[in-house]
mmCIF file of the C-alpha atoms, coordinates in Angstrom:
data_MODEL
# 
_entry.id   MODEL 
# 
loop_
_atom_site.group_PDB 
_atom_site.id 
_atom_site.type_symbol 
_atom_site.label_atom_id 
_atom_site.label_alt_id 
_atom_site.label_comp_id 
_atom_site.label_asym_id 
_atom_site.label_entity_id 
_atom_site.label_seq_id 
_atom_site.pdbx_PDB_ins_code 
_atom_site.Cartn_x 
_atom_site.Cartn_y 
_atom_site.Cartn_z 
_atom_site.occupancy 
_atom_site.B_iso_or_equiv 
_atom_site.pdbx_formal_charge 
_atom_site.auth_seq_id 
_atom_site.auth_comp_id 
_atom_site.auth_asym_id 
_atom_site.auth_atom_id 
_atom_site.pdbx_PDB_model_num 
ATOM 1   C CA . UNK A 1 1   ? 1.567  -10.947 -11.354 1.00 0.00 ? 1   UNK A CA 1 
ATOM 2   C CA . UNK A 1 2   ? 2.531  -7.941  -9.249  1.00 0.00 ? 2   UNK A CA 1 
ATOM 3   C CA . UNK A 1 3   ? 5.560  -5.985  -10.474 1.00 0.00 ? 3   UNK A CA 1 
ATOM 4   C CA . UNK A 1 4   ? 7.791  -3.861  -8.238  1.00 0.00 ? 4   UNK A CA 1 
ATOM 5   C CA . UNK A 1 5   ? 7.576  -1.022  -10.777 1.00 0.00 ? 5   UNK A CA 1 
ATOM 6   C CA . UNK A 1 6   ? 3.786  -0.894  -10.249 1.00 0.00 ? 6   UNK A CA 1 
ATOM 7   C CA . UNK A 1 7   ? 4.121  -0.369  -6.489  1.00 0.00 ? 7   UNK A CA 1 
ATOM 8   C CA . UNK A 1 8   ? 4.652  2.625   -4.236  1.00 0.00 ? 8   UNK A CA 1 
ATOM 9   C CA . UNK A 1 9   ? 6.220  2.285   -0.750  1.00 0.00 ? 9   UNK A CA 1 
ATOM 10  C CA . UNK A 1 10  ? 4.106  3.869   1.991   1.00 0.00 ? 10  UNK A CA 1 
ATOM 11  C CA . UNK A 1 11  ? 5.854  2.699   5.160   1.00 0.00 ? 11  UNK A CA 1 
ATOM 12  C CA . UNK A 1 12  ? 6.995  -0.323  7.116   1.00 0.00 ? 12  UNK A CA 1 
ATOM 13  C CA . UNK A 1 13  ? 5.851  -2.686  9.856   1.00 0.00 ? 13  UNK A CA 1 
ATOM 14  C CA . UNK A 1 14  ? 7.266  -1.693  13.246  1.00 0.00 ? 14  UNK A CA 1 
ATOM 15  C CA . UNK A 1 15  ? 6.122  -4.570  15.448  1.00 0.00 ? 15  UNK A CA 1 
ATOM 16  C CA . UNK A 1 16  ? 3.323  -6.938  16.302  1.00 0.00 ? 16  UNK A CA 1 
ATOM 17  C CA . UNK A 1 17  ? 0.523  -5.653  18.528  1.00 0.00 ? 17  UNK A CA 1 
ATOM 18  C CA . UNK A 1 18  ? -1.201 -8.089  20.843  1.00 0.00 ? 18  UNK A CA 1 
ATOM 19  C CA . UNK A 1 19  ? -1.666 -11.805 20.242  1.00 0.00 ? 19  UNK A CA 1 
ATOM 20  C CA . UNK A 1 20  ? -4.248 -11.831 17.432  1.00 0.00 ? 20  UNK A CA 1 
ATOM 21  C CA . UNK A 1 21  ? -1.955 -10.933 14.512  1.00 0.00 ? 21  UNK A CA 1 
ATOM 22  C CA . UNK A 1 22  ? -2.443 -7.188  14.596  1.00 0.00 ? 22  UNK A CA 1 
ATOM 23  C CA . UNK A 1 23  ? 0.523  -5.105  13.378  1.00 0.00 ? 23  UNK A CA 1 
ATOM 24  C CA . UNK A 1 24  ? 1.793  -1.638  14.240  1.00 0.00 ? 24  UNK A CA 1 
ATOM 25  C CA . UNK A 1 25  ? 2.812  0.165   11.043  1.00 0.00 ? 25  UNK A CA 1 
ATOM 26  C CA . UNK A 1 26  ? 4.688  3.409   10.372  1.00 0.00 ? 26  UNK A CA 1 
ATOM 27  C CA . UNK A 1 27  ? 3.531  5.455   7.371   1.00 0.00 ? 27  UNK A CA 1 
ATOM 28  C CA . UNK A 1 28  ? 5.994  7.634   5.461   1.00 0.00 ? 28  UNK A CA 1 
ATOM 29  C CA . UNK A 1 29  ? 3.218  9.336   3.520   1.00 0.00 ? 29  UNK A CA 1 
ATOM 30  C CA . UNK A 1 30  ? 0.271  11.292  4.881   1.00 0.00 ? 30  UNK A CA 1 
ATOM 31  C CA . UNK A 1 31  ? -3.027 9.467   4.702   1.00 0.00 ? 31  UNK A CA 1 
ATOM 32  C CA . UNK A 1 32  ? -6.376 10.571  6.031   1.00 0.00 ? 32  UNK A CA 1 
ATOM 33  C CA . UNK A 1 33  ? -7.408 6.938   5.818   1.00 0.00 ? 33  UNK A CA 1 
ATOM 34  C CA . UNK A 1 34  ? -6.151 3.593   4.600   1.00 0.00 ? 34  UNK A CA 1 
ATOM 35  C CA . UNK A 1 35  ? -8.732 3.101   1.891   1.00 0.00 ? 35  UNK A CA 1 
ATOM 36  C CA . UNK A 1 36  ? -6.864 0.269   0.224   1.00 0.00 ? 36  UNK A CA 1 
ATOM 37  C CA . UNK A 1 37  ? -8.343 -3.158  -0.345  1.00 0.00 ? 37  UNK A CA 1 
ATOM 38  C CA . UNK A 1 38  ? -4.944 -4.737  0.230   1.00 0.00 ? 38  UNK A CA 1 
ATOM 39  C CA . UNK A 1 39  ? -1.298 -3.938  0.921   1.00 0.00 ? 39  UNK A CA 1 
ATOM 40  C CA . UNK A 1 40  ? 1.653  -5.679  -0.716  1.00 0.00 ? 40  UNK A CA 1 
ATOM 41  C CA . UNK A 1 41  ? 4.706  -7.182  0.979   1.00 0.00 ? 41  UNK A CA 1 
ATOM 42  C CA . UNK A 1 42  ? 7.768  -8.945  -0.370  1.00 0.00 ? 42  UNK A CA 1 
ATOM 43  C CA . UNK A 1 43  ? 7.735  -12.410 1.164   1.00 0.00 ? 43  UNK A CA 1 
ATOM 44  C CA . UNK A 1 44  ? 10.616 -14.752 0.258   1.00 0.00 ? 44  UNK A CA 1 
ATOM 45  C CA . UNK A 1 45  ? 11.343 -12.722 -2.877  1.00 0.00 ? 45  UNK A CA 1 
ATOM 46  C CA . UNK A 1 46  ? 7.730  -12.720 -4.096  1.00 0.00 ? 46  UNK A CA 1 
ATOM 47  C CA . UNK A 1 47  ? 5.373  -9.726  -3.990  1.00 0.00 ? 47  UNK A CA 1 
ATOM 48  C CA . UNK A 1 48  ? 2.236  -10.873 -2.171  1.00 0.00 ? 48  UNK A CA 1 
ATOM 49  C CA . UNK A 1 49  ? -1.023 -8.968  -1.541  1.00 0.00 ? 49  UNK A CA 1 
ATOM 50  C CA . UNK A 1 50  ? -2.538 -9.176  1.947   1.00 0.00 ? 50  UNK A CA 1 
ATOM 51  C CA . UNK A 1 51  ? -6.153 -8.126  2.297   1.00 0.00 ? 51  UNK A CA 1 
ATOM 52  C CA . UNK A 1 52  ? -7.008 -5.705  5.089   1.00 0.00 ? 52  UNK A CA 1 
ATOM 53  C CA . UNK A 1 53  ? -9.540 -6.904  7.641   1.00 0.00 ? 53  UNK A CA 1 
ATOM 54  C CA . UNK A 1 54  ? -9.504 -3.746  9.781   1.00 0.00 ? 54  UNK A CA 1 
ATOM 55  C CA . UNK A 1 55  ? -7.296 -0.831  10.742  1.00 0.00 ? 55  UNK A CA 1 
ATOM 56  C CA . UNK A 1 56  ? -7.190 2.246   12.983  1.00 0.00 ? 56  UNK A CA 1 
ATOM 57  C CA . UNK A 1 57  ? -4.805 5.168   13.381  1.00 0.00 ? 57  UNK A CA 1 
ATOM 58  C CA . UNK A 1 58  ? -2.794 5.524   16.599  1.00 0.00 ? 58  UNK A CA 1 
ATOM 59  C CA . UNK A 1 59  ? -1.078 8.776   15.583  1.00 0.00 ? 59  UNK A CA 1 
ATOM 60  C CA . UNK A 1 60  ? -0.769 10.748  12.345  1.00 0.00 ? 60  UNK A CA 1 
ATOM 61  C CA . UNK A 1 61  ? 2.087  8.455   11.268  1.00 0.00 ? 61  UNK A CA 1 
ATOM 62  C CA . UNK A 1 62  ? 1.234  5.110   12.860  1.00 0.00 ? 62  UNK A CA 1 
ATOM 63  C CA . UNK A 1 63  ? -1.672 2.738   12.568  1.00 0.00 ? 63  UNK A CA 1 
ATOM 64  C CA . UNK A 1 64  ? -2.720 -0.684  13.785  1.00 0.00 ? 64  UNK A CA 1 
ATOM 65  C CA . UNK A 1 65  ? -3.736 -3.050  11.026  1.00 0.00 ? 65  UNK A CA 1 
ATOM 66  C CA . UNK A 1 66  ? -5.166 -6.566  10.874  1.00 0.00 ? 66  UNK A CA 1 
ATOM 67  C CA . UNK A 1 67  ? -4.905 -8.697  7.744   1.00 0.00 ? 67  UNK A CA 1 
ATOM 68  C CA . UNK A 1 68  ? -7.060 -11.622 6.718   1.00 0.00 ? 68  UNK A CA 1 
ATOM 69  C CA . UNK A 1 69  ? -5.334 -14.970 7.373   1.00 0.00 ? 69  UNK A CA 1 
ATOM 70  C CA . UNK A 1 70  ? -2.851 -13.478 9.866   1.00 0.00 ? 70  UNK A CA 1 
ATOM 71  C CA . UNK A 1 71  ? -4.391 -14.954 12.986  1.00 0.00 ? 71  UNK A CA 1 
ATOM 72  C CA . UNK A 1 72  ? -1.731 -14.727 15.687  1.00 0.00 ? 72  UNK A CA 1 
ATOM 73  C CA . UNK A 1 73  ? 1.427  -13.008 16.894  1.00 0.00 ? 73  UNK A CA 1 
ATOM 74  C CA . UNK A 1 74  ? 3.643  -15.743 15.418  1.00 0.00 ? 74  UNK A CA 1 
ATOM 75  C CA . UNK A 1 75  ? 2.279  -15.164 11.895  1.00 0.00 ? 75  UNK A CA 1 
ATOM 76  C CA . UNK A 1 76  ? 2.506  -11.412 12.459  1.00 0.00 ? 76  UNK A CA 1 
ATOM 77  C CA . UNK A 1 77  ? 6.236  -11.581 13.239  1.00 0.00 ? 77  UNK A CA 1 
ATOM 78  C CA . UNK A 1 78  ? 6.902  -12.474 9.570   1.00 0.00 ? 78  UNK A CA 1 
ATOM 79  C CA . UNK A 1 79  ? 5.917  -8.888  8.671   1.00 0.00 ? 79  UNK A CA 1 
ATOM 80  C CA . UNK A 1 80  ? 8.080  -6.993  11.185  1.00 0.00 ? 80  UNK A CA 1 
ATOM 81  C CA . UNK A 1 81  ? 10.592 -4.728  9.438   1.00 0.00 ? 81  UNK A CA 1 
ATOM 82  C CA . UNK A 1 82  ? 9.061  -5.249  5.993   1.00 0.00 ? 82  UNK A CA 1 
ATOM 83  C CA . UNK A 1 83  ? 8.283  -2.388  3.624   1.00 0.00 ? 83  UNK A CA 1 
ATOM 84  C CA . UNK A 1 84  ? 4.598  -1.799  2.902   1.00 0.00 ? 84  UNK A CA 1 
ATOM 85  C CA . UNK A 1 85  ? 3.622  -1.210  -0.731  1.00 0.00 ? 85  UNK A CA 1 
ATOM 86  C CA . UNK A 1 86  ? 0.414  -0.199  -2.494  1.00 0.00 ? 86  UNK A CA 1 
ATOM 87  C CA . UNK A 1 87  ? -0.327 -0.275  -6.219  1.00 0.00 ? 87  UNK A CA 1 
ATOM 88  C CA . UNK A 1 88  ? 0.504  3.135   -7.713  1.00 0.00 ? 88  UNK A CA 1 
ATOM 89  C CA . UNK A 1 89  ? -2.920 3.371   -9.342  1.00 0.00 ? 89  UNK A CA 1 
ATOM 90  C CA . UNK A 1 90  ? -4.620 3.089   -5.945  1.00 0.00 ? 90  UNK A CA 1 
ATOM 91  C CA . UNK A 1 91  ? -2.726 6.023   -4.447  1.00 0.00 ? 91  UNK A CA 1 
ATOM 92  C CA . UNK A 1 92  ? -5.085 8.868   -3.615  1.00 0.00 ? 92  UNK A CA 1 
ATOM 93  C CA . UNK A 1 93  ? -4.557 11.933  -5.786  1.00 0.00 ? 93  UNK A CA 1 
ATOM 94  C CA . UNK A 1 94  ? -3.282 14.892  -3.847  1.00 0.00 ? 94  UNK A CA 1 
ATOM 95  C CA . UNK A 1 95  ? -5.067 18.209  -3.982  1.00 0.00 ? 95  UNK A CA 1 
ATOM 96  C CA . UNK A 1 96  ? -2.426 19.692  -6.271  1.00 0.00 ? 96  UNK A CA 1 
ATOM 97  C CA . UNK A 1 97  ? -1.337 16.491  -8.048  1.00 0.00 ? 97  UNK A CA 1 
ATOM 98  C CA . UNK A 1 98  ? 2.156  16.734  -6.575  1.00 0.00 ? 98  UNK A CA 1 
ATOM 99  C CA . UNK A 1 99  ? 3.768  13.324  -6.144  1.00 0.00 ? 99  UNK A CA 1 
ATOM 100 C CA . UNK A 1 100 ? 5.269  12.600  -2.729  1.00 0.00 ? 100 UNK A CA 1 
ATOM 101 C CA . UNK A 1 101 ? 9.039  12.973  -3.169  1.00 0.00 ? 101 UNK A CA 1 
ATOM 102 C CA . UNK A 1 102 ? 9.559  9.569   -1.480  1.00 0.00 ? 102 UNK A CA 1 
ATOM 103 C CA . UNK A 1 103 ? 8.043  8.067   -4.639  1.00 0.00 ? 103 UNK A CA 1 
ATOM 104 C CA . UNK A 1 104 ? 11.400 8.438   -6.414  1.00 0.00 ? 104 UNK A CA 1 
ATOM 105 C CA . UNK A 1 105 ? 13.284 6.100   -4.090  1.00 0.00 ? 105 UNK A CA 1 
ATOM 106 C CA . UNK A 1 106 ? 14.697 3.375   -6.331  1.00 0.00 ? 106 UNK A CA 1 
ATOM 107 C CA . UNK A 1 107 ? 14.937 5.599   -9.400  1.00 0.00 ? 107 UNK A CA 1 
ATOM 108 C CA . UNK A 1 108 ? 18.301 6.065   -11.154 1.00 0.00 ? 108 UNK A CA 1 
ATOM 109 C CA . UNK A 1 109 ? 19.624 9.578   -11.657 1.00 0.00 ? 109 UNK A CA 1 
ATOM 110 C CA . UNK A 1 110 ? 21.292 10.343  -14.985 1.00 0.00 ? 110 UNK A CA 1 
ATOM 111 C CA . UNK A 1 111 ? 22.949 13.691  -15.630 1.00 0.00 ? 111 UNK A CA 1 
ATOM 112 C CA . UNK A 1 112 ? 22.806 15.203  -19.140 1.00 0.00 ? 112 UNK A CA 1 
ATOM 113 C CA . UNK A 1 113 ? 26.609 15.685  -19.145 1.00 0.00 ? 113 UNK A CA 1 
ATOM 114 C CA . UNK A 1 114 ? 28.003 13.152  -16.657 1.00 0.00 ? 114 UNK A CA 1 
ATOM 115 C CA . UNK A 1 115 ? 25.747 10.195  -17.488 1.00 0.00 ? 115 UNK A CA 1 
ATOM 116 C CA . UNK A 1 116 ? 24.557 7.826   -14.768 1.00 0.00 ? 116 UNK A CA 1 
ATOM 117 C CA . UNK A 1 117 ? 25.094 9.191   -11.265 1.00 0.00 ? 117 UNK A CA 1 
ATOM 118 C CA . UNK A 1 118 ? 23.496 6.420   -9.183  1.00 0.00 ? 118 UNK A CA 1 
ATOM 119 C CA . UNK A 1 119 ? 20.338 5.107   -7.547  1.00 0.00 ? 119 UNK A CA 1 
ATOM 120 C CA . UNK A 1 120 ? 18.179 7.140   -5.175  1.00 0.00 ? 120 UNK A CA 1 
ATOM 121 C CA . UNK A 1 121 ? 18.295 5.166   -1.920  1.00 0.00 ? 121 UNK A CA 1 
ATOM 122 C CA . UNK A 1 122 ? 16.242 7.584   0.134   1.00 0.00 ? 122 UNK A CA 1 
ATOM 123 C CA . UNK A 1 123 ? 15.026 11.133  0.557   1.00 0.00 ? 123 UNK A CA 1 
ATOM 124 C CA . UNK A 1 124 ? 15.987 13.484  3.374   1.00 0.00 ? 124 UNK A CA 1 
ATOM 125 C CA . UNK A 1 125 ? 13.077 15.863  3.806   1.00 0.00 ? 125 UNK A CA 1 
ATOM 126 C CA . UNK A 1 126 ? 13.885 16.838  7.392   1.00 0.00 ? 126 UNK A CA 1 
ATOM 127 C CA . UNK A 1 127 ? 15.405 20.150  6.334   1.00 0.00 ? 127 UNK A CA 1 
ATOM 128 C CA . UNK A 1 128 ? 14.078 23.052  4.288   1.00 0.00 ? 128 UNK A CA 1 
ATOM 129 C CA . UNK A 1 129 ? 16.035 21.794  1.259   1.00 0.00 ? 129 UNK A CA 1 
ATOM 130 C CA . UNK A 1 130 ? 14.917 18.284  0.279   1.00 0.00 ? 130 UNK A CA 1 
ATOM 131 C CA . UNK A 1 131 ? 17.848 16.020  -0.633  1.00 0.00 ? 131 UNK A CA 1 
ATOM 132 C CA . UNK A 1 132 ? 18.051 12.799  -2.630  1.00 0.00 ? 132 UNK A CA 1 
ATOM 133 C CA . UNK A 1 133 ? 20.338 10.247  -0.957  1.00 0.00 ? 133 UNK A CA 1 
ATOM 134 C CA . UNK A 1 134 ? 22.099 8.703   -3.963  1.00 0.00 ? 134 UNK A CA 1 
ATOM 135 C CA . UNK A 1 135 ? 24.455 5.711   -4.062  1.00 0.00 ? 135 UNK A CA 1 
ATOM 136 C CA . UNK A 1 136 ? 27.386 6.976   -6.179  1.00 0.00 ? 136 UNK A CA 1 
ATOM 137 C CA . UNK A 1 137 ? 30.612 4.976   -6.554  1.00 0.00 ? 137 UNK A CA 1 
ATOM 138 C CA . UNK A 1 138 ? 29.941 3.038   -3.350  1.00 0.00 ? 138 UNK A CA 1 
ATOM 139 C CA . UNK A 1 139 ? 29.093 6.075   -1.223  1.00 0.00 ? 139 UNK A CA 1 
ATOM 140 C CA . UNK A 1 140 ? 25.883 7.896   -0.392  1.00 0.00 ? 140 UNK A CA 1 
ATOM 141 C CA . UNK A 1 141 ? 25.948 11.448  -1.714  1.00 0.00 ? 141 UNK A CA 1 
ATOM 142 C CA . UNK A 1 142 ? 23.316 14.132  -1.241  1.00 0.00 ? 142 UNK A CA 1 
ATOM 143 C CA . UNK A 1 143 ? 21.822 15.838  -4.281  1.00 0.00 ? 143 UNK A CA 1 
ATOM 144 C CA . UNK A 1 144 ? 19.335 18.672  -3.798  1.00 0.00 ? 144 UNK A CA 1 
ATOM 145 C CA . UNK A 1 145 ? 15.887 17.827  -5.193  1.00 0.00 ? 145 UNK A CA 1 
ATOM 146 C CA . UNK A 1 146 ? 15.558 20.972  -7.291  1.00 0.00 ? 146 UNK A CA 1 
ATOM 147 C CA . UNK A 1 147 ? 12.704 21.084  -9.824  1.00 0.00 ? 147 UNK A CA 1 
ATOM 148 C CA . UNK A 1 148 ? 14.699 23.265  -12.212 1.00 0.00 ? 148 UNK A CA 1 
ATOM 149 C CA . UNK A 1 149 ? 17.433 20.582  -12.489 1.00 0.00 ? 149 UNK A CA 1 
ATOM 150 C CA . UNK A 1 150 ? 15.015 17.793  -13.439 1.00 0.00 ? 150 UNK A CA 1 
ATOM 151 C CA . UNK A 1 151 ? 14.802 17.477  -17.220 1.00 0.00 ? 151 UNK A CA 1 
ATOM 152 C CA . UNK A 1 152 ? 12.687 14.326  -17.564 1.00 0.00 ? 152 UNK A CA 1 
ATOM 153 C CA . UNK A 1 153 ? 11.263 11.504  -15.442 1.00 0.00 ? 153 UNK A CA 1 
ATOM 154 C CA . UNK A 1 154 ? 10.625 8.092   -16.971 1.00 0.00 ? 154 UNK A CA 1 
ATOM 155 C CA . UNK A 1 155 ? 8.393  6.133   -14.576 1.00 0.00 ? 155 UNK A CA 1 
ATOM 156 C CA . UNK A 1 156 ? 8.524  3.002   -16.748 1.00 0.00 ? 156 UNK A CA 1 
ATOM 157 C CA . UNK A 1 157 ? 12.294 2.605   -16.548 1.00 0.00 ? 157 UNK A CA 1 
ATOM 158 C CA . UNK A 1 158 ? 12.556 4.461   -13.196 1.00 0.00 ? 158 UNK A CA 1 
ATOM 159 C CA . UNK A 1 159 ? 15.049 7.020   -14.496 1.00 0.00 ? 159 UNK A CA 1 
ATOM 160 C CA . UNK A 1 160 ? 15.255 10.687  -13.523 1.00 0.00 ? 160 UNK A CA 1 
ATOM 161 C CA . UNK A 1 161 ? 17.248 12.733  -16.046 1.00 0.00 ? 161 UNK A CA 1 
ATOM 162 C CA . UNK A 1 162 ? 18.779 15.858  -14.567 1.00 0.00 ? 162 UNK A CA 1 
ATOM 163 C CA . UNK A 1 163 ? 21.062 18.706  -15.515 1.00 0.00 ? 163 UNK A CA 1 
ATOM 164 C CA . UNK A 1 164 ? 23.034 19.590  -12.403 1.00 0.00 ? 164 UNK A CA 1 
ATOM 165 C CA . UNK A 1 165 ? 25.337 22.581  -11.998 1.00 0.00 ? 165 UNK A CA 1 
ATOM 166 C CA . UNK A 1 166 ? 28.918 21.884  -13.041 1.00 0.00 ? 166 UNK A CA 1 
ATOM 167 C CA . UNK A 1 167 ? 31.091 20.757  -10.144 1.00 0.00 ? 167 UNK A CA 1 
ATOM 168 C CA . UNK A 1 168 ? 28.254 19.667  -7.842  1.00 0.00 ? 168 UNK A CA 1 
ATOM 169 C CA . UNK A 1 169 ? 29.476 16.060  -7.651  1.00 0.00 ? 169 UNK A CA 1 
ATOM 170 C CA . UNK A 1 170 ? 33.036 17.219  -6.901  1.00 0.00 ? 170 UNK A CA 1 
ATOM 171 C CA . UNK A 1 171 ? 32.066 19.091  -3.727  1.00 0.00 ? 171 UNK A CA 1 
ATOM 172 C CA . UNK A 1 172 ? 32.721 16.130  -1.413  1.00 0.00 ? 172 UNK A CA 1 
ATOM 173 C CA . UNK A 1 173 ? 35.741 14.684  -3.230  1.00 0.00 ? 173 UNK A CA 1 
ATOM 174 C CA . UNK A 1 174 ? 39.144 15.098  -1.632  1.00 0.00 ? 174 UNK A CA 1 
ATOM 175 C CA . UNK A 1 175 ? 41.848 16.773  -3.658  1.00 0.00 ? 175 UNK A CA 1 
# 
């Protein structure tokens, strides 16, 4: 049985390509190749592996991929918009063993003083300062992804324990 906690999101399916079931995918992580035997998708609430028949890069971030048993455009449409996952153990090791910051999407942030802050819903790495997008009290707040603030990371329970500067959460609150 495949568990969500054993998977790492690497992108999503953008659209079908052609009439033979090929899919255009967007990759959020850098890959020199797609050397995976299979990719995993959530289909009707169940995590299902789909074995790769062939693939080719279009750009640095997009690729065309064909899965076994996905024979036409109609079957391919079931994948459009879905997140693509790979087993964490099959992720290629980076040169410096630094985990892609997107890996922490879905983790809960707990502050040493304030307790649970919320769940990381995304990562904004478009600026020089990388920010976690955290759901806190019904709103998305931005928390800088600063190594010095991270006390502990528990991959099993998907919890990131931090010690943030006092007052950081109050910055966006109205008085």
